[in-house]
Amino acid sequence: MVYTRRILAYLRLSKVFVLRGLMGVEIVELPNGIRIVVEPMEGAKSAVLAMRFGFGAKDDPHDRLGMARIAEDVLFKGTPKRDAREVFDAFDTLGIRRGSSTAVEHTQFQAQFLPEHFRSVCELFEETFSTASFPDSEVEVTKAITLEELKRLEDSPIQQAMLLTFKAALGEPMGRVPMGDAETLELITSAGVRRFWTEHCRPESLIVSVAGGVDHQQAIDTIQEVFGGWASDGPADPDDHTVTIVDRQVHHVKESEQAHIGIVFGSVARGHELYYPAQVAIAVLSGSGSSRLFTEVREKRGLAYSVSAFYRARRKGGLIALYAGTTAERAKETLRVCRHEVNRLAEDVTQEELDRAKTVLKGGLFTSGDLPEGRAGSLVEDVFLDGNTRTIQEIANNVDAVTLNQIFAYLEAHPPHPQTVVTLGPQPLASDA
Amino acid sequence: MSPFSTHTLDNGLSLIFETIPRINSAAVGFFANTGSRDEMADQAGVSHFLEHMCFKGTAKRDWRQLSLDIDDLGASWNAYTWWEGTAYYHWVQSERATQSIEILADMMRSTIPSEEFDTEKNVILEEIAMYHDRPDSLIFDELIRTVFPDHPLGQSVLGTESTVGALTRDQMVDYYARRYAPENMTFIATGKFDRDEIVACVESVCGDWQSGEAGRDQQEPIFSGQTHVVQRENVTREHVTLAFPAPSGANADATTAEMLSAYLGASTNSRLYWAVVQNGLADEATANYVGLSDTGLFYIYLSVDPTRTKEAIDVVLSECQALHDQIDDEALERAKTKAATSVVCSGEHGLSRFGQLVDDVSCNAPLRSLDDQIDGIRSVDTDRIGSYLTQFPLTQDPALVALGPLADLAS
């Protein structure tokens, strides 16, 4: 099905819609539904291309978990024109730093390269997206490697604890582990992967962003020339799942040195009016040396080396996750202090903390946020989450505008309950901690 | 035109500046030429513990005030300690660089508050415990110990529960006074800044640091190619490293070693990727080079199914042997092009340039600009690799360290 898209191609190139021009970075929509955002950065010597499809582990057939991630990997293992090595060589010859990942709600491909290679990069991705052959043998190899990676996860308890926490908190399908599991991987076939890819690789589901040393119009023209030929399949699937968190506490026994604690509770989505107050509230809690968790858990009590809370966006919601790692005998106290800090937030955030949290958030925007990879990633996420984009300056202004009253309004409307607590370690913690 | 300039204060503190066009931020910080190799064996971990204590209080600020003042700048900050040194940095908007420097300089003269010492010791013990749960990190401690058994370079950066547990504040104060002398430290600024303003600022906040004797008088570390198996039954995979001798970071062939490691074991599309990972033998098989001031290591890391460990090691060894027989020109060119792109990308990133300069200074290597790095990469060819392999063969017995469920590597 994907093959024919290219033939219908060039008839449709003329109409390009600018969806947004007043605010943020312009989003251009091609007639076939691909959305494009370009942010040229003056003087940048490299460029980053990020491409995000709106399918992921949530779309895995329930008895074939791991499918989306297998597809993402085997995609580069051959086309009618090139075998696996030749595909890799083609990218490497241009010096492209390529990466890809499968999450629950999306699959993303990213590349950083010298701007003169922009068209070739687009063409290589287009070739793999639209003609990947998913050879039998390569699907089997990738399944075997994924099984190995699942075992490796046992040796990375921090990552393991967080995956188990999301799974326990969000359930099916939003809490899925993109790697799948041993039983379901076994059932995946190359025919199945090919079918999955053909069904999901659709222009309506693709968002492309480019940041760095490129010209705005040239970049859009190039993407249009390369990807404009994909035929539209009709509107994107409206399969957005909401975020519903379960109130529960789970312990997994593991002969580890530390107890690994994961906590998840709900927050607001990107487009929500209280999104920025939520971000500032989380920054009061974690993310800097003076934040509450770092101060109370590490600096004052020396309970943990690693303790942090972070926000994760989903299309129809948001959540806050917390991680702490501590030796078993101090785990109960660590959990108590973490929960106390989470609960206390609604009572006594001060103006001084609010101001400092804003400074920290804005500081990150103008350092790591101001790199081509940082901008390409943010833009593609912006469009994916709420169809809107924001410049760094707009984000900074939104952060600045947050008031103490808004923080309390957010915390009252979105308390840290229901809450999932997962522990991984030698002993269970008492549930009344 | 060189992007670098330098300056030295009367007390011996060196200053290095690299201006990076385009970016609007600056990475500023201090490198102290002291790390785990400068520690007495029974005080292993003192450099890293001290790095933590530098955040715990000064004559002007207690720990709380330090964190408040740092966060009021919106700085991205951190510090790290390794075998050869300790570095502290802030990455900030350019107009706040001098405020960052004032705080960092204050931290470099910590009072090591005694009332915070034991609390922070617990944090370090938690950090040690955390690494115990990460066999893919822990194995590098085992590797360096195996490779340099009779040299302080073989000591663990974090130290052990017993060395850190027994460490006293007096011991740390003594180490600090000796090792953080201005002659043994370097101030580094990369990005966008007003050089004169920064020099004046560093002069005003560091000018009164007392000179002292530091230095490092050590015998050259001798590589030991032994096999060492650490059995840990609660580990699922067998984590394996193989290491070979390699040139120091200041050696002209450091870049040759880097390119050879990419050719052999970059994480994708390398010899090991196709021969080991894509054959389902390991979920990771990577090669790396690390350059130190007086030696270097070329090493391979594997994460394998324990039952197939020997098979995987044999494939790695035959791939190493194959490098001596033939280097594919085109594959080498691809590795070079990729490396050159990475260098260009790092040039947009103030913090990654800061890290590169810390590396250069710690190895006593000449400062390398982006152009120098790219020229270095371009100069590596098959002849260069051939002569490298004559000098540093990958065919002699490597140091072999395994950590995981296996008791030995016999089958």
mmCIF file of N, CA, C and O in Angstrom, chain B residues 58-134:
data_model
loop_
_atom_site.group_PDB
_atom_site.id
_atom_site.type_symbol
_atom_site.label_atom_id
_atom_site.label_comp_id
_atom_site.label_asym_id
_atom_site.label_seq_id
_atom_site.Cartn_x
_atom_site.Cartn_y
_atom_site.Cartn_z
ATOM 1 N N THR B 58 30.959 27.172 52.681
ATOM 2 C CA THR B 58 32.189 27.953 52.548
ATOM 3 C C THR B 58 32.199 28.971 53.683
ATOM 4 O O THR B 58 31.273 29.002 54.507
ATOM 5 N N ALA B 59 33.244 29.816 53.710
ATOM 6 C CA ALA B 59 33.282 30.854 54.742
ATOM 7 C C ALA B 59 32.111 31.823 54.583
ATOM 8 O O ALA B 59 31.612 32.393 55.554
ATOM 9 N N LYS B 60 31.651 31.990 53.357
ATOM 10 C CA LYS B 60 30.566 32.954 53.093
ATOM 11 C C LYS B 60 29.178 32.342 53.116
ATOM 12 O O LYS B 60 28.195 33.026 53.358
ATOM 13 N N ARG B 61 29.081 31.054 52.752
ATOM 14 C CA ARG B 61 27.761 30.472 52.516
ATOM 15 C C ARG B 61 27.663 29.084 53.140
ATOM 16 O O ARG B 61 28.588 28.294 53.009
ATOM 17 N N ASP B 62 26.518 28.795 53.747
ATOM 18 C CA ASP B 62 26.280 27.404 54.144
ATOM 19 C C ASP B 62 25.700 26.662 52.929
ATOM 20 O O ASP B 62 25.485 27.252 51.868
ATOM 21 N N TRP B 63 25.474 25.335 53.068
ATOM 22 C CA TRP B 63 25.037 24.556 51.900
ATOM 23 C C TRP B 63 23.731 25.076 51.318
ATOM 24 O O TRP B 63 23.533 25.079 50.113
ATOM 25 N N ARG B 64 22.863 25.512 52.205
ATOM 26 C CA ARG B 64 21.559 25.975 51.747
ATOM 27 C C ARG B 64 21.735 27.240 50.895
ATOM 28 O O ARG B 64 21.156 27.365 49.815
ATOM 29 N N GLN B 65 22.569 28.153 51.396
ATOM 30 C CA GLN B 65 22.797 29.403 50.676
ATOM 31 C C GLN B 65 23.470 29.138 49.320
ATOM 32 O O GLN B 65 23.152 29.780 48.324
ATOM 33 N N LEU B 66 24.395 28.164 49.308
ATOM 34 C CA LEU B 66 25.038 27.820 48.040
ATOM 35 C C LEU B 66 24.006 27.359 47.014
ATOM 36 O O LEU B 66 23.984 27.839 45.880
ATOM 37 N N SER B 67 23.116 26.438 47.410
ATOM 38 C CA SER B 67 22.132 25.965 46.425
ATOM 39 C C SER B 67 21.183 27.077 46.014
ATOM 40 O O SER B 67 20.791 27.157 44.852
ATOM 41 N N LEU B 68 20.799 27.944 46.959
ATOM 42 C CA LEU B 68 19.894 29.038 46.601
ATOM 43 C C LEU B 68 20.575 29.977 45.606
ATOM 44 O O LEU B 68 19.985 30.377 44.596
ATOM 45 N N ASP B 69 21.837 30.318 45.882
ATOM 46 C CA ASP B 69 22.532 31.275 45.012
ATOM 47 C C ASP B 69 22.777 30.686 43.614
ATOM 48 O O ASP B 69 22.675 31.389 42.605
ATOM 49 N N ILE B 70 23.101 29.392 43.567
ATOM 50 C CA ILE B 70 23.312 28.752 42.265
ATOM 51 C C ILE B 70 22.000 28.745 41.479
ATOM 52 O O ILE B 70 21.945 29.120 40.311
ATOM 53 N N ASP B 71 20.921 28.345 42.150
ATOM 54 C CA ASP B 71 19.643 28.266 41.441
ATOM 55 C C ASP B 71 19.120 29.641 41.046
ATOM 56 O O ASP B 71 18.408 29.777 40.049
ATOM 57 N N ASP B 72 19.473 30.679 41.804
ATOM 58 C CA ASP B 72 19.038 32.024 41.422
ATOM 59 C C ASP B 72 19.673 32.483 40.108
ATOM 60 O O ASP B 72 19.229 33.451 39.499
ATOM 61 N N LEU B 73 20.732 31.797 39.681
ATOM 62 C CA LEU B 73 21.345 32.123 38.386
ATOM 63 C C LEU B 73 20.715 31.312 37.255
ATOM 64 O O LEU B 73 20.994 31.552 36.083
ATOM 65 N N GLY B 74 19.902 30.328 37.604
ATOM 66 C CA GLY B 74 19.335 29.451 36.568
ATOM 67 C C GLY B 74 20.413 28.640 35.877
ATOM 68 O O GLY B 74 20.279 28.269 34.714
ATOM 69 N N ALA B 75 21.483 28.360 36.602
ATOM 70 C CA ALA B 75 22.607 27.644 35.988
ATOM 71 C C ALA B 75 22.325 26.147 35.891
ATOM 72 O O ALA B 75 21.731 25.576 36.791
ATOM 73 N N SER B 76 22.738 25.533 34.786
ATOM 74 C CA SER B 76 22.855 24.078 34.749
ATOM 75 C C SER B 76 24.230 23.786 35.328
ATOM 76 O O SER B 76 25.218 24.287 34.816
ATOM 77 N N TRP B 77 24.291 22.998 36.367
ATOM 78 C CA TRP B 77 25.583 22.831 37.043
ATOM 79 C C TRP B 77 25.815 21.377 37.368
ATOM 80 O O TRP B 77 24.869 20.592 37.447
ATOM 81 N N ASN B 78 27.061 21.044 37.522
ATOM 82 C CA ASN B 78 27.389 19.728 38.046
ATOM 83 C C ASN B 78 28.875 19.668 38.340
ATOM 84 O O ASN B 78 29.604 20.646 38.129
ATOM 85 N N ALA B 79 29.311 18.533 38.813
ATOM 86 C CA ALA B 79 30.727 18.310 39.086
ATOM 87 C C ALA B 79 30.989 16.833 38.870
ATOM 88 O O ALA B 79 30.064 16.021 38.996
ATOM 89 N N TYR B 80 32.203 16.489 38.490
ATOM 90 C CA TYR B 80 32.519 15.069 38.298
ATOM 91 C C TYR B 80 33.974 14.792 38.649
ATOM 92 O O TYR B 80 34.841 15.652 38.523
ATOM 93 N N THR B 81 34.194 13.570 39.088
ATOM 94 C CA THR B 81 35.523 13.147 39.512
ATOM 95 C C THR B 81 35.867 11.876 38.760
ATOM 96 O O THR B 81 34.992 11.021 38.574
ATOM 97 N N TRP B 82 37.087 11.761 38.302
ATOM 98 C CA TRP B 82 37.502 10.500 37.693
ATOM 99 C C TRP B 82 38.925 10.186 38.116
ATOM 100 O O TRP B 82 39.427 10.758 39.087
ATOM 101 N N TRP B 83 39.574 9.256 37.426
ATOM 102 C CA TRP B 83 40.900 8.813 37.845
ATOM 103 C C TRP B 83 41.887 9.972 37.964
ATOM 104 O O TRP B 83 42.705 10.031 38.843
ATOM 105 N N GLU B 84 41.776 10.927 37.027
ATOM 106 C CA GLU B 84 42.818 11.949 36.915
ATOM 107 C C GLU B 84 42.426 13.319 37.421
ATOM 108 O O GLU B 84 43.291 14.185 37.526
ATOM 109 N N GLY B 85 41.184 13.562 37.656
ATOM 110 C CA GLY B 85 40.844 14.928 38.014
ATOM 111 C C GLY B 85 39.435 15.091 38.540
ATOM 112 O O GLY B 85 38.665 14.129 38.653
ATOM 113 N N THR B 86 39.136 16.352 38.856
ATOM 114 C CA THR B 86 37.825 16.718 39.364
ATOM 115 C C THR B 86 37.433 18.017 38.666
ATOM 116 O O THR B 86 38.259 18.928 38.561
ATOM 117 N N ALA B 87 36.220 18.096 38.153
ATOM 118 C CA ALA B 87 35.805 19.301 37.443
ATOM 119 C C ALA B 87 34.452 19.771 37.967
ATOM 120 O O ALA B 87 33.612 18.963 38.356
ATOM 121 N N TYR B 88 34.292 21.086 37.992
ATOM 122 C CA TYR B 88 33.063 21.730 38.476
ATOM 123 C C TYR B 88 32.637 22.738 37.418
ATOM 124 O O TYR B 88 33.479 23.490 36.931
ATOM 125 N N TYR B 89 31.373 22.773 37.071
ATOM 126 C CA TYR B 89 30.983 23.761 36.060
ATOM 127 C C TYR B 89 29.592 24.336 36.275
ATOM 128 O O TYR B 89 28.746 23.729 36.938
ATOM 129 N N HIS B 90 29.400 25.507 35.708
ATOM 130 C CA HIS B 90 28.076 26.103 35.529
ATOM 131 C C HIS B 90 27.918 26.368 34.051
ATOM 132 O O HIS B 90 28.852 26.863 33.407
ATOM 133 N N TRP B 91 26.761 26.096 33.526
ATOM 134 C CA TRP B 91 26.440 26.486 32.157
ATOM 135 C C TRP B 91 25.321 27.515 32.284
ATOM 136 O O TRP B 91 24.235 27.191 32.753
ATOM 137 N N VAL B 92 25.623 28.755 31.918
ATOM 138 C CA VAL B 92 24.690 29.863 32.189
ATOM 139 C C VAL B 92 24.566 30.804 31.003
ATOM 140 O O VAL B 92 25.397 30.824 30.107
ATOM 141 N N GLN B 93 23.557 31.636 31.074
ATOM 142 C CA GLN B 93 23.454 32.730 30.102
ATOM 143 C C GLN B 93 24.651 33.644 30.322
ATOM 144 O O GLN B 93 25.042 33.915 31.467
ATOM 145 N N SER B 94 25.199 34.131 29.217
ATOM 146 C CA SER B 94 26.483 34.832 29.278
ATOM 147 C C SER B 94 26.523 35.966 30.298
ATOM 148 O O SER B 94 27.526 36.153 30.980
ATOM 149 N N GLU B 95 25.428 36.713 30.433
ATOM 150 C CA GLU B 95 25.480 37.877 31.324
ATOM 151 C C GLU B 95 25.610 37.487 32.804
ATOM 152 O O GLU B 95 25.866 38.320 33.646
ATOM 153 N N ARG B 96 25.424 36.192 33.097
ATOM 154 C CA ARG B 96 25.539 35.775 34.503
ATOM 155 C C ARG B 96 26.845 35.032 34.783
ATOM 156 O O ARG B 96 27.038 34.489 35.880
ATOM 157 N N ALA B 97 27.739 34.995 33.795
ATOM 158 C CA ALA B 97 28.955 34.189 33.951
ATOM 159 C C ALA B 97 29.793 34.631 35.152
ATOM 160 O O ALA B 97 30.298 33.789 35.898
ATOM 161 N N THR B 98 29.933 35.929 35.368
ATOM 162 C CA THR B 98 30.803 36.354 36.481
ATOM 163 C C THR B 98 30.198 35.969 37.832
ATOM 164 O O THR B 98 30.923 35.611 38.759
ATOM 165 N N GLN B 99 28.868 36.023 37.923
ATOM 166 C CA GLN B 99 28.243 35.596 39.190
ATOM 167 C C GLN B 99 28.502 34.106 39.428
ATOM 168 O O GLN B 99 28.750 33.678 40.548
ATOM 169 N N SER B 100 28.443 33.326 38.353
ATOM 170 C CA SER B 100 28.732 31.901 38.481
ATOM 171 C C SER B 100 30.165 31.679 38.950
ATOM 172 O O SER B 100 30.428 30.829 39.803
ATOM 173 N N ILE B 101 31.084 32.440 38.366
ATOM 174 C CA ILE B 101 32.498 32.256 38.709
ATOM 175 C C ILE B 101 32.731 32.572 40.189
ATOM 176 O O ILE B 101 33.461 31.864 40.887
ATOM 177 N N GLU B 102 32.058 33.605 40.677
ATOM 178 C CA GLU B 102 32.230 33.969 42.090
ATOM 179 C C GLU B 102 31.798 32.807 42.988
ATOM 180 O O GLU B 102 32.493 32.436 43.938
ATOM 181 N N ILE B 103 30.657 32.182 42.658
ATOM 182 C CA ILE B 103 30.159 31.070 43.483
ATOM 183 C C ILE B 103 31.093 29.863 43.380
ATOM 184 O O ILE B 103 31.455 29.239 44.387
ATOM 185 N N LEU B 104 31.501 29.533 42.147
ATOM 186 C CA LEU B 104 32.378 28.375 41.954
ATOM 187 C C LEU B 104 33.706 28.573 42.691
ATOM 188 O O LEU B 104 34.218 27.652 43.332
ATOM 189 N N ALA B 105 34.253 29.776 42.603
ATOM 190 C CA ALA B 105 35.520 30.051 43.290
ATOM 191 C C ALA B 105 35.340 29.918 44.796
ATOM 192 O O ALA B 105 36.203 29.369 45.499
ATOM 193 N N ASP B 106 34.217 30.385 45.296
ATOM 194 C CA ASP B 106 33.921 30.255 46.727
ATOM 195 C C ASP B 106 33.890 28.774 47.113
ATOM 196 O O ASP B 106 34.475 28.366 48.125
ATOM 197 N N MET B 107 33.246 27.956 46.270
ATOM 198 C CA MET B 107 33.166 26.511 46.542
ATOM 199 C C MET B 107 34.530 25.837 46.547
ATOM 200 O O MET B 107 34.733 24.837 47.233
ATOM 201 N N MET B 108 35.459 26.365 45.730
ATOM 202 C CA MET B 108 36.799 25.765 45.658
ATOM 203 C C MET B 108 37.570 25.998 46.961
ATOM 204 O O MET B 108 38.645 25.443 47.158
ATOM 205 N N ARG B 109 37.028 26.832 47.825
ATOM 206 C CA ARG B 109 37.629 27.053 49.150
ATOM 207 C C ARG B 109 36.607 26.706 50.222
ATOM 208 O O ARG B 109 36.307 27.483 51.110
ATOM 209 N N SER B 110 36.049 25.502 50.092
ATOM 210 C CA SER B 110 35.048 25.005 51.050
ATOM 211 C C SER B 110 35.656 24.910 52.450
ATOM 212 O O SER B 110 36.861 24.693 52.593
ATOM 213 N N THR B 111 34.814 25.064 53.453
ATOM 214 C CA THR B 111 35.285 24.859 54.833
ATOM 215 C C THR B 111 35.129 23.394 55.248
ATOM 216 O O THR B 111 35.486 23.022 56.364
ATOM 217 N N ILE B 112 34.586 22.572 54.361
ATOM 218 C CA ILE B 112 34.297 21.163 54.678
ATOM 219 C C ILE B 112 33.627 21.067 56.056
ATOM 220 O O ILE B 112 34.166 20.502 57.010
ATOM 221 N N PRO B 113 32.438 21.644 56.166
ATOM 222 C CA PRO B 113 31.799 21.750 57.480
ATOM 223 C C PRO B 113 31.658 20.391 58.169
ATOM 224 O O PRO B 113 31.140 19.442 57.562
ATOM 225 N N SER B 114 32.144 20.300 59.405
ATOM 226 C CA SER B 114 32.148 18.999 60.080
ATOM 227 C C SER B 114 30.733 18.495 60.332
ATOM 228 O O SER B 114 30.485 17.297 60.286
ATOM 229 N N GLU B 115 29.792 19.421 60.558
ATOM 230 C CA GLU B 115 28.422 18.978 60.862
ATOM 231 C C GLU B 115 27.736 18.372 59.630
ATOM 232 O O GLU B 115 26.714 17.707 59.755
ATOM 233 N N GLU B 116 28.282 18.595 58.443
ATOM 234 C CA GLU B 116 27.687 18.013 57.231
ATOM 235 C C GLU B 116 28.428 16.752 56.780
ATOM 236 O O GLU B 116 27.976 16.043 55.881
ATOM 237 N N PHE B 117 29.574 16.500 57.377
ATOM 238 C CA PHE B 117 30.460 15.447 56.889
ATOM 239 C C PHE B 117 29.793 14.068 56.895
ATOM 240 O O PHE B 117 29.805 13.354 55.892
ATOM 241 N N ASP B 118 29.172 13.710 58.009
ATOM 242 C CA ASP B 118 28.609 12.362 58.114
ATOM 243 C C ASP B 118 27.340 12.193 57.274
ATOM 244 O O ASP B 118 27.084 11.121 56.727
ATOM 245 N N THR B 119 26.548 13.256 57.177
ATOM 246 C CA THR B 119 25.346 13.185 56.333
ATOM 247 C C THR B 119 25.754 12.933 54.891
ATOM 248 O O THR B 119 25.186 12.081 54.197
ATOM 249 N N GLU B 120 26.768 13.677 54.419
ATOM 250 C CA GLU B 120 27.197 13.516 53.031
ATOM 251 C C GLU B 120 27.867 12.164 52.821
ATOM 252 O O GLU B 120 27.783 11.579 51.748
ATOM 253 N N LYS B 121 28.518 11.666 53.868
ATOM 254 C CA LYS B 121 29.127 10.332 53.767
ATOM 255 C C LYS B 121 28.045 9.293 53.440
ATOM 256 O O LYS B 121 28.255 8.397 52.624
ATOM 257 N N ASN B 122 26.864 9.469 54.066
ATOM 258 C CA ASN B 122 25.762 8.556 53.752
ATOM 259 C C ASN B 122 25.339 8.649 52.300
ATOM 260 O O ASN B 122 24.992 7.642 51.673
ATOM 261 N N VAL B 123 25.337 9.870 51.751
ATOM 262 C CA VAL B 123 24.978 10.040 50.342
ATOM 263 C C VAL B 123 25.974 9.277 49.462
ATOM 264 O O VAL B 123 25.590 8.586 48.518
ATOM 265 N N ILE B 124 27.266 9.387 49.809
ATOM 266 C CA ILE B 124 28.304 8.678 49.030
ATOM 267 C C ILE B 124 28.101 7.167 49.147
ATOM 268 O O ILE B 124 28.224 6.438 48.167
ATOM 269 N N LEU B 125 27.804 6.697 50.357
ATOM 270 C CA LEU B 125 27.594 5.250 50.529
ATOM 271 C C LEU B 125 26.397 4.788 49.695
ATOM 272 O O LEU B 125 26.402 3.692 49.135
ATOM 273 N N GLU B 126 25.374 5.640 49.585
ATOM 274 C CA GLU B 126 24.241 5.310 48.714
ATOM 275 C C GLU B 126 24.677 5.277 47.251
ATOM 276 O O GLU B 126 24.211 4.454 46.468
ATOM 277 N N GLU B 127 25.565 6.185 46.894
ATOM 278 C CA GLU B 127 26.048 6.215 45.503
ATOM 279 C C GLU B 127 26.831 4.928 45.208
ATOM 280 O O GLU B 127 26.694 4.336 44.139
ATOM 281 N N ILE B 128 27.639 4.491 46.167
ATOM 282 C CA ILE B 128 28.381 3.237 45.989
ATOM 283 C C ILE B 128 27.399 2.067 45.835
ATOM 284 O O ILE B 128 27.549 1.225 44.946
ATOM 285 N N ALA B 129 26.361 2.065 46.678
ATOM 286 C CA ALA B 129 25.360 0.994 46.604
ATOM 287 C C ALA B 129 24.650 1.020 45.248
ATOM 288 O O ALA B 129 24.376 -0.026 44.651
ATOM 289 N N MET B 130 24.379 2.229 44.748
ATOM 290 C CA MET B 130 23.715 2.359 43.450
ATOM 291 C C MET B 130 24.572 1.721 42.346
ATOM 292 O O MET B 130 24.058 1.010 41.486
ATOM 293 N N TYR B 131 25.879 1.967 42.385
ATOM 294 C CA TYR B 131 26.756 1.388 41.361
ATOM 295 C C TYR B 131 26.850 -0.128 41.495
ATOM 296 O O TYR B 131 27.038 -0.818 40.504
ATOM 297 N N HIS B 132 26.686 -0.619 42.716
ATOM 298 C CA HIS B 132 26.671 -2.077 42.888
ATOM 299 C C HIS B 132 25.505 -2.713 42.158
ATOM 300 O O HIS B 132 25.555 -3.868 41.779
ATOM 301 N N ASP B 133 24.430 -1.938 41.967
ATOM 302 C CA ASP B 133 23.275 -2.447 41.228
ATOM 303 C C ASP B 133 23.418 -2.201 39.720
ATOM 304 O O ASP B 133 22.491 -2.473 38.968
ATOM 305 N N ARG B 134 24.538 -1.645 39.303
ATOM 306 C CA ARG B 134 24.735 -1.380 37.868
ATOM 307 C C ARG B 134 25.997 -2.079 37.386
ATOM 308 O O ARG B 134 27.051 -1.466 37.235
#
